[in-house]
XYZ file of C-alpha atoms in Angstrom:
463
model
C 177.135 60.682 111.927
C 175.210 58.255 115.326
C 176.520 54.837 116.624
C 172.488 53.627 115.371
C 174.887 53.637 112.082
C 177.260 51.237 113.005
C 174.290 48.455 114.672
C 173.949 47.029 111.360
C 177.405 45.902 111.646
C 177.413 43.571 115.298
C 179.396 40.495 114.634
C 177.618 37.494 116.746
C 178.123 34.002 116.783
C 175.895 30.410 115.612
C 173.697 28.937 117.807
C 169.831 27.247 118.015
C 168.249 30.463 120.055
C 165.889 32.504 118.775
C 166.500 33.675 115.325
C 166.109 37.338 115.388
C 168.154 38.669 117.996
C 167.363 42.319 119.998
C 169.451 45.024 121.370
C 167.214 46.560 124.218
C 165.976 50.252 125.793
C 164.800 50.910 129.094
C 164.702 53.371 131.732
C 167.872 51.779 132.540
C 169.635 52.876 129.244
C 168.115 56.565 130.095
C 164.465 56.348 128.377
C 162.067 58.368 129.965
C 159.371 55.625 130.234
C 159.367 51.204 128.993
C 155.797 52.203 127.491
C 156.536 53.002 123.698
C 153.029 54.400 121.748
C 155.634 55.672 118.206
C 158.737 55.563 116.713
C 160.532 58.028 114.287
C 163.468 58.781 112.356
C 164.668 62.077 111.774
C 166.949 62.728 109.139
C 170.115 62.624 111.002
C 168.638 58.798 111.556
C 168.518 59.119 115.240
C 165.287 58.171 117.178
C 162.970 59.675 118.319
C 160.978 58.098 120.893
C 156.667 58.645 122.305
C 156.537 57.246 125.261
C 153.925 57.563 127.742
C 155.674 60.295 129.886
C 157.834 62.760 127.809
C 159.606 62.606 123.730
C 162.586 61.017 123.377
C 165.863 61.027 121.516
C 168.366 58.973 120.740
C 171.657 60.052 119.147
C 173.205 56.544 119.118
C 175.113 57.070 122.648
C 172.419 58.607 124.753
C 168.873 59.364 125.655
C 167.478 63.583 125.178
C 164.225 64.057 127.377
C 161.174 66.501 126.235
C 158.673 66.951 128.398
C 156.382 69.624 129.568
C 156.537 73.231 131.198
C 153.465 75.373 131.612
C 155.781 77.649 132.542
C 157.551 77.621 129.448
C 155.598 78.541 125.566
C 158.531 75.883 124.086
C 158.347 73.163 125.141
C 156.451 69.791 124.399
C 152.809 70.598 124.774
C 151.909 67.444 125.995
C 154.075 64.553 128.157
C 151.813 61.284 127.663
C 153.057 61.105 123.590
C 151.099 59.523 121.284
C 152.625 59.741 117.305
C 155.637 60.427 116.284
C 155.663 62.119 112.595
C 158.709 62.985 110.427
C 157.635 65.569 106.678
C 159.489 65.874 103.873
C 161.485 68.218 104.385
C 162.644 65.942 107.300
C 160.228 67.935 110.630
C 158.669 66.072 113.553
C 155.855 66.611 114.735
C 153.984 65.042 117.521
C 150.386 64.236 118.690
C 150.025 63.868 122.601
C 147.734 62.012 124.090
C 145.658 64.521 125.365
C 144.788 66.267 121.844
C 147.300 68.673 120.884
C 149.970 68.566 118.204
C 154.049 70.065 118.790
C 156.339 70.251 116.006
C 160.521 70.541 116.895
C 162.032 73.030 115.683
C 164.966 73.008 117.099
C 167.575 73.783 120.296
C 165.643 71.603 122.809
C 162.274 74.325 121.130
C 158.477 72.966 120.061
C 156.674 75.475 118.330
C 153.151 74.473 119.106
C 149.511 74.767 117.534
C 146.009 75.187 118.529
C 142.623 73.790 116.080
C 139.260 74.692 117.405
C 138.099 71.647 117.682
C 140.905 68.314 119.603
C 143.478 66.935 116.899
C 142.354 63.408 117.142
C 144.776 61.922 114.539
C 148.022 63.054 112.510
C 149.478 61.256 108.744
C 151.379 62.525 105.762
C 149.566 63.678 102.792
C 151.340 62.866 98.501
C 152.647 65.906 98.912
C 154.836 64.364 101.783
C 152.815 67.447 103.820
C 151.575 66.780 107.875
C 148.042 65.951 107.762
C 146.179 66.679 111.185
C 142.111 64.768 111.648
C 139.532 66.101 113.675
C 136.421 64.660 114.449
C 135.079 66.867 111.483
C 137.779 69.158 109.797
C 141.321 68.833 108.133
C 144.096 70.476 108.335
C 147.068 70.495 105.884
C 150.851 72.038 106.558
C 150.893 74.163 103.734
C 153.136 77.298 103.381
C 153.747 78.036 106.809
C 150.007 77.466 107.664
C 147.266 74.861 108.380
C 144.889 75.171 105.670
C 141.269 72.752 105.730
C 140.917 69.681 102.571
C 138.397 67.817 101.805
C 137.522 65.992 105.347
C 137.865 62.744 105.626
C 140.679 60.246 108.022
C 143.379 58.098 107.125
C 142.661 54.407 105.768
C 144.298 51.420 106.732
C 146.703 51.078 104.393
C 147.799 47.579 105.965
C 144.251 45.408 105.742
C 145.254 43.982 103.537
C 148.450 43.249 105.489
C 146.936 42.544 108.245
C 144.036 40.609 106.699
C 147.061 38.097 105.909
C 147.829 36.753 109.574
C 144.316 36.735 109.892
C 143.199 34.097 107.723
C 145.146 32.167 109.929
C 145.464 34.056 113.354
C 142.182 35.464 113.926
C 141.865 36.892 117.540
C 144.772 38.444 116.705
C 144.720 41.935 118.665
C 147.114 43.784 115.941
C 149.011 47.132 116.468
C 151.052 47.700 113.682
C 151.857 46.152 111.160
C 155.491 46.901 108.828
C 156.535 45.671 105.588
C 160.296 46.572 105.401
C 162.569 46.663 102.667
C 162.706 43.182 101.929
C 159.678 42.396 101.805
C 159.145 41.083 104.472
C 155.885 42.063 107.384
C 156.197 42.042 110.612
C 153.063 42.191 112.912
C 153.156 44.135 116.346
C 150.309 42.543 117.969
C 148.836 43.514 121.825
C 149.517 40.213 123.906
C 151.307 37.711 121.315
C 154.009 39.261 120.413
C 156.162 39.697 117.407
C 154.816 38.076 113.688
C 156.890 37.084 111.113
C 155.844 36.556 106.611
C 159.857 35.680 105.120
C 159.329 37.083 102.062
C 160.700 33.779 100.855
C 157.657 30.682 100.252
C 159.358 27.462 101.747
C 159.641 23.763 101.041
C 155.552 23.575 100.317
C 155.756 26.330 98.337
C 153.929 28.699 101.161
C 154.854 32.036 103.387
C 155.971 30.818 106.606
C 154.685 32.487 110.411
C 157.288 33.117 112.438
C 156.502 33.618 115.858
C 158.392 35.457 118.258
C 157.967 35.702 122.065
C 159.900 37.589 125.298
C 161.854 35.137 126.242
C 162.002 35.612 129.897
C 166.141 33.455 129.115
C 167.833 34.866 126.494
C 169.530 38.390 127.160
C 168.828 38.956 123.519
C 164.785 38.959 123.375
C 162.335 41.672 123.558
C 161.287 42.552 126.890
C 157.631 42.502 126.552
C 155.053 40.802 124.360
C 152.788 43.589 123.998
C 154.195 45.358 121.139
C 152.532 49.469 120.090
C 154.912 49.859 116.727
C 156.928 48.570 114.695
C 159.925 50.914 112.393
C 162.042 50.452 109.921
C 164.595 53.038 110.720
C 167.234 54.177 107.247
C 169.796 52.057 108.147
C 167.084 49.136 107.729
C 166.774 47.827 111.749
C 163.617 47.721 112.549
C 162.345 48.872 115.925
C 160.115 47.716 117.928
C 158.298 49.259 120.880
C 155.603 47.948 123.657
C 153.832 48.896 126.699
C 156.261 48.380 129.539
C 158.933 47.152 127.961
C 160.837 49.904 126.264
C 162.063 49.949 122.778
C 163.923 46.617 121.132
C 165.938 46.686 117.381
C 166.613 43.444 115.538
C 169.757 43.924 114.090
C 170.472 44.345 110.591
C 169.656 40.730 108.471
C 169.376 38.893 112.069
C 167.522 36.137 110.190
C 171.525 35.708 109.970
C 172.439 36.018 113.120
C 172.610 33.406 115.519
C 174.089 32.957 120.019
C 175.399 30.668 121.752
C 173.470 30.976 125.440
C 173.180 28.197 128.038
C 168.841 27.729 127.742
C 166.743 24.921 129.442
C 164.907 24.076 126.549
C 166.981 25.452 123.571
C 170.446 24.302 124.539
C 170.470 22.491 127.963
C 173.726 20.949 127.185
C 175.731 24.410 127.589
C 177.128 25.414 130.539
C 176.655 28.271 132.344
C 179.973 29.260 132.765
C 182.451 31.643 130.803
C 182.983 30.768 127.650
C 186.785 31.483 126.824
C 187.893 30.451 123.089
C 185.483 29.622 120.289
C 187.159 28.371 116.704
C 184.927 27.169 113.680
C 186.666 23.542 111.428
C 186.929 23.492 108.753
C 182.626 21.782 108.165
C 181.746 24.715 109.194
C 181.390 23.029 112.636
C 181.868 26.407 115.890
C 183.758 24.872 119.227
C 183.073 25.910 122.115
C 185.886 26.236 124.939
C 184.456 26.580 128.683
C 186.464 28.241 131.934
C 186.385 25.313 133.691
C 183.674 22.309 131.931
C 185.460 21.998 128.437
C 185.148 21.390 124.911
C 181.859 21.611 123.275
C 181.475 20.857 119.454
C 177.800 21.213 117.728
C 176.298 17.721 117.027
C 174.171 17.865 113.874
C 172.448 14.856 114.477
C 170.670 16.135 118.819
C 170.953 19.785 116.920
C 172.774 20.911 120.025
C 175.890 21.016 121.582
C 177.898 18.282 122.008
C 181.132 18.114 125.183
C 183.660 16.127 123.496
C 185.548 13.709 126.122
C 189.516 13.448 127.425
C 189.152 10.277 129.570
C 192.643 11.883 130.699
C 190.910 14.502 132.874
C 188.966 12.652 134.722
C 192.581 12.730 136.725
C 193.604 15.778 135.597
C 190.701 18.510 135.455
C 192.769 21.238 133.736
C 192.075 19.868 130.788
C 188.920 21.112 130.978
C 190.454 24.405 131.234
C 190.384 25.435 127.922
C 192.075 28.912 127.330
C 192.102 29.335 123.278
C 190.804 26.967 120.263
C 192.711 27.641 117.114
C 192.227 25.418 113.343
C 195.369 24.322 111.617
C 195.558 24.856 108.018
C 195.319 20.545 108.682
C 191.619 20.279 109.812
C 192.908 20.046 113.037
C 191.741 21.105 115.911
C 194.325 22.671 119.143
C 193.414 23.692 122.321
C 195.073 25.379 124.690
C 194.701 24.255 128.650
C 196.336 24.317 131.836
C 197.687 20.006 131.031
C 199.039 21.676 128.062
C 197.876 21.174 124.239
C 194.883 18.837 123.294
C 194.720 18.093 119.266
C 191.609 17.636 117.856
C 192.011 15.398 114.432
C 189.276 14.978 111.600
C 187.896 11.250 112.650
C 187.500 12.629 115.916
C 190.452 11.158 117.421
C 193.387 13.455 119.639
C 196.684 14.117 121.001
C 197.526 15.010 124.232
C 200.774 16.944 124.512
C 203.067 17.439 128.180
C 205.386 20.441 128.693
C 207.145 17.502 131.452
C 207.367 15.118 128.619
C 207.138 16.696 125.420
C 210.894 18.594 124.494
C 210.811 22.678 123.039
C 207.288 22.510 124.328
C 208.587 25.539 127.896
C 204.892 24.948 129.626
C 201.893 23.915 130.024
C 199.619 27.166 129.908
C 198.692 28.114 127.118
C 196.559 31.342 125.843
C 197.164 31.646 121.837
C 197.994 30.515 118.984
C 199.265 31.564 114.785
C 199.819 30.169 112.538
C 202.409 31.905 109.765
C 202.683 30.724 106.035
C 205.274 27.953 106.202
C 202.807 25.984 108.110
C 205.114 26.925 111.685
C 201.963 27.100 114.274
C 203.522 29.467 116.894
C 201.601 28.848 120.649
C 202.129 30.924 124.032
C 202.955 29.785 127.001
C 203.080 30.932 130.591
C 206.894 31.232 130.121
C 207.327 30.599 126.406
C 206.816 30.588 122.828
C 206.836 26.850 121.041
C 206.766 26.714 117.315
C 205.046 23.592 115.920
C 205.713 22.385 112.280
C 202.790 20.770 110.697
C 204.999 19.432 108.279
C 207.122 18.011 109.918
C 204.620 16.888 113.152
C 206.397 17.585 115.340
C 207.907 21.057 118.082
C 211.224 22.084 116.831
C 213.003 24.628 118.484
C 214.322 28.021 117.053
C 216.939 29.994 117.772
C 216.736 32.889 120.685
C 213.733 30.663 122.000
C 215.509 30.794 125.820
C 215.300 34.407 125.583
C 211.452 33.826 125.718
C 211.103 31.558 128.610
C 210.943 34.295 131.110
C 208.014 35.919 130.097
C 204.559 34.683 130.550
C 203.087 35.404 126.805
C 198.816 36.086 126.692
C 199.035 36.520 122.832
C 201.001 36.247 120.026
C 201.544 36.592 116.719
C 203.871 36.733 113.602
C 204.645 38.841 110.888
C 207.961 39.056 108.195
C 210.138 36.805 110.340
C 209.217 38.312 113.693
C 207.080 36.994 116.645
C 204.706 40.172 118.578
C 204.397 38.747 121.641
C 201.605 40.419 124.335
C 203.089 39.633 127.771
C 201.634 40.057 130.914
C 203.722 42.543 133.068
C 206.057 43.543 130.734
C 204.587 45.389 127.432
C 204.815 44.246 123.471
C 207.381 42.198 122.480
C 209.544 41.806 119.768
C 211.924 39.116 118.352
C 213.552 38.172 115.193
C 214.160 34.775 114.481
C 216.196 34.624 112.823
C 218.812 37.624 114.294
C 218.291 36.041 118.123
C 217.252 39.829 118.685
C 214.446 40.641 121.110
C 213.247 44.108 121.096
C 210.779 46.527 123.668
C 207.833 47.918 121.199
C 207.090 51.237 122.269
C 203.435 51.489 122.712
C 201.766 54.667 122.771
C 199.098 56.386 124.758
C 195.505 55.348 124.584
C 196.787 51.132 123.304
C 193.654 49.589 124.078
C 194.005 46.430 126.647
C 197.336 48.327 128.230
C 197.665 49.917 131.465
C 200.402 51.880 132.760
C 200.424 50.488 135.895
C 201.365 46.492 135.810
C 201.979 47.189 131.638
C 200.219 43.557 130.505
C 198.976 42.923 126.699
C 195.983 41.280 126.106
C 196.698 40.608 122.544
C 198.039 41.173 119.326
C 197.006 42.563 115.652
C 198.619 42.065 113.008
C 197.019 44.007 109.754
């Protein structure tokens, strides 16, 4: 199974940016050339990519490149690949720009076919056989050989779909049209990027036309406005092949996927620095915590992200150094910082907890928060673990708490009366809060984020 299978499961965040998100592949990822003419799937889900300089096969991890070798008759017939087609038996056929035809036969080898006239097009018959068109003849591959059939060049099956867009944009040059499995229509244009007509009516009972252009500020935009070809793979992802832009994949259901990134127009308020923490409140609103720039939350009125002001941060900048965010069951937002804990109520008011002024709160530097079934919050500190009782609304001590004060805890989880602690320099620790018992968890080889040299664990997950 190829990596392509898993592309549909990418999880991204919510924002105001482009609705459709793309992952891009270029010569920097191993593609032989950034100008792409055609794309086709094989039966294993891998992609065959036609470029101006070689045929590429992408298995989801890396590209394999096939080029012509004049000394080897089993190589592809040419390097400028014009079209790729897959017949009913899953065989891959290639038409090169110098009017030659090749079929991939496996094991990095090709079978090449000659015709009295130069092939000018390639398509699939109603019987799912490959058809080769020349200027005056037409050949269908039947029972292992090409046979003459009535001559006619293939009709443009997408004329009606093109006319839908031409009605509003008559001067567009459309290179390719694709109607996907859900009924959306995608248009690849020569200079105007990508157009999409969604298979749903808007409030005015009309179809809405979306236009996407290359966005140099976005990491999830495609790389060229001159799109040559469109392809829907077996997993429902849409691929774009562009001139000088490589290939781009639109994530499945990406109309529901959005991302957060600094942008001079769409998100001008977002800091251009490391995003350290994220949570969603009980109303579904996102909260963002930044490395040194503090807290931001989505504002429905301005349709942008607004900084959450902490007046004490003017005197103590560490209140803006966010390390963790958590939404508790009572609806409050908890932010762990280098100066202590910020607790934000549903009405927007906030409370600050300072370890130097708060009993049973061991340290102001906080990295993780976990809520157990008894409405107790367990807070990973740079020197112990704090327990906050949402029922009594205060920090409480627990048996053996002093045993944890020597540990810098990066992450905390709780299961069956036991705390699971990911520590700095001391690996994993298991602590029974009822039996006052602390033990080391054996770490198996290959455990993610564990380094033998420094014995640091950055996160733990309970299932």
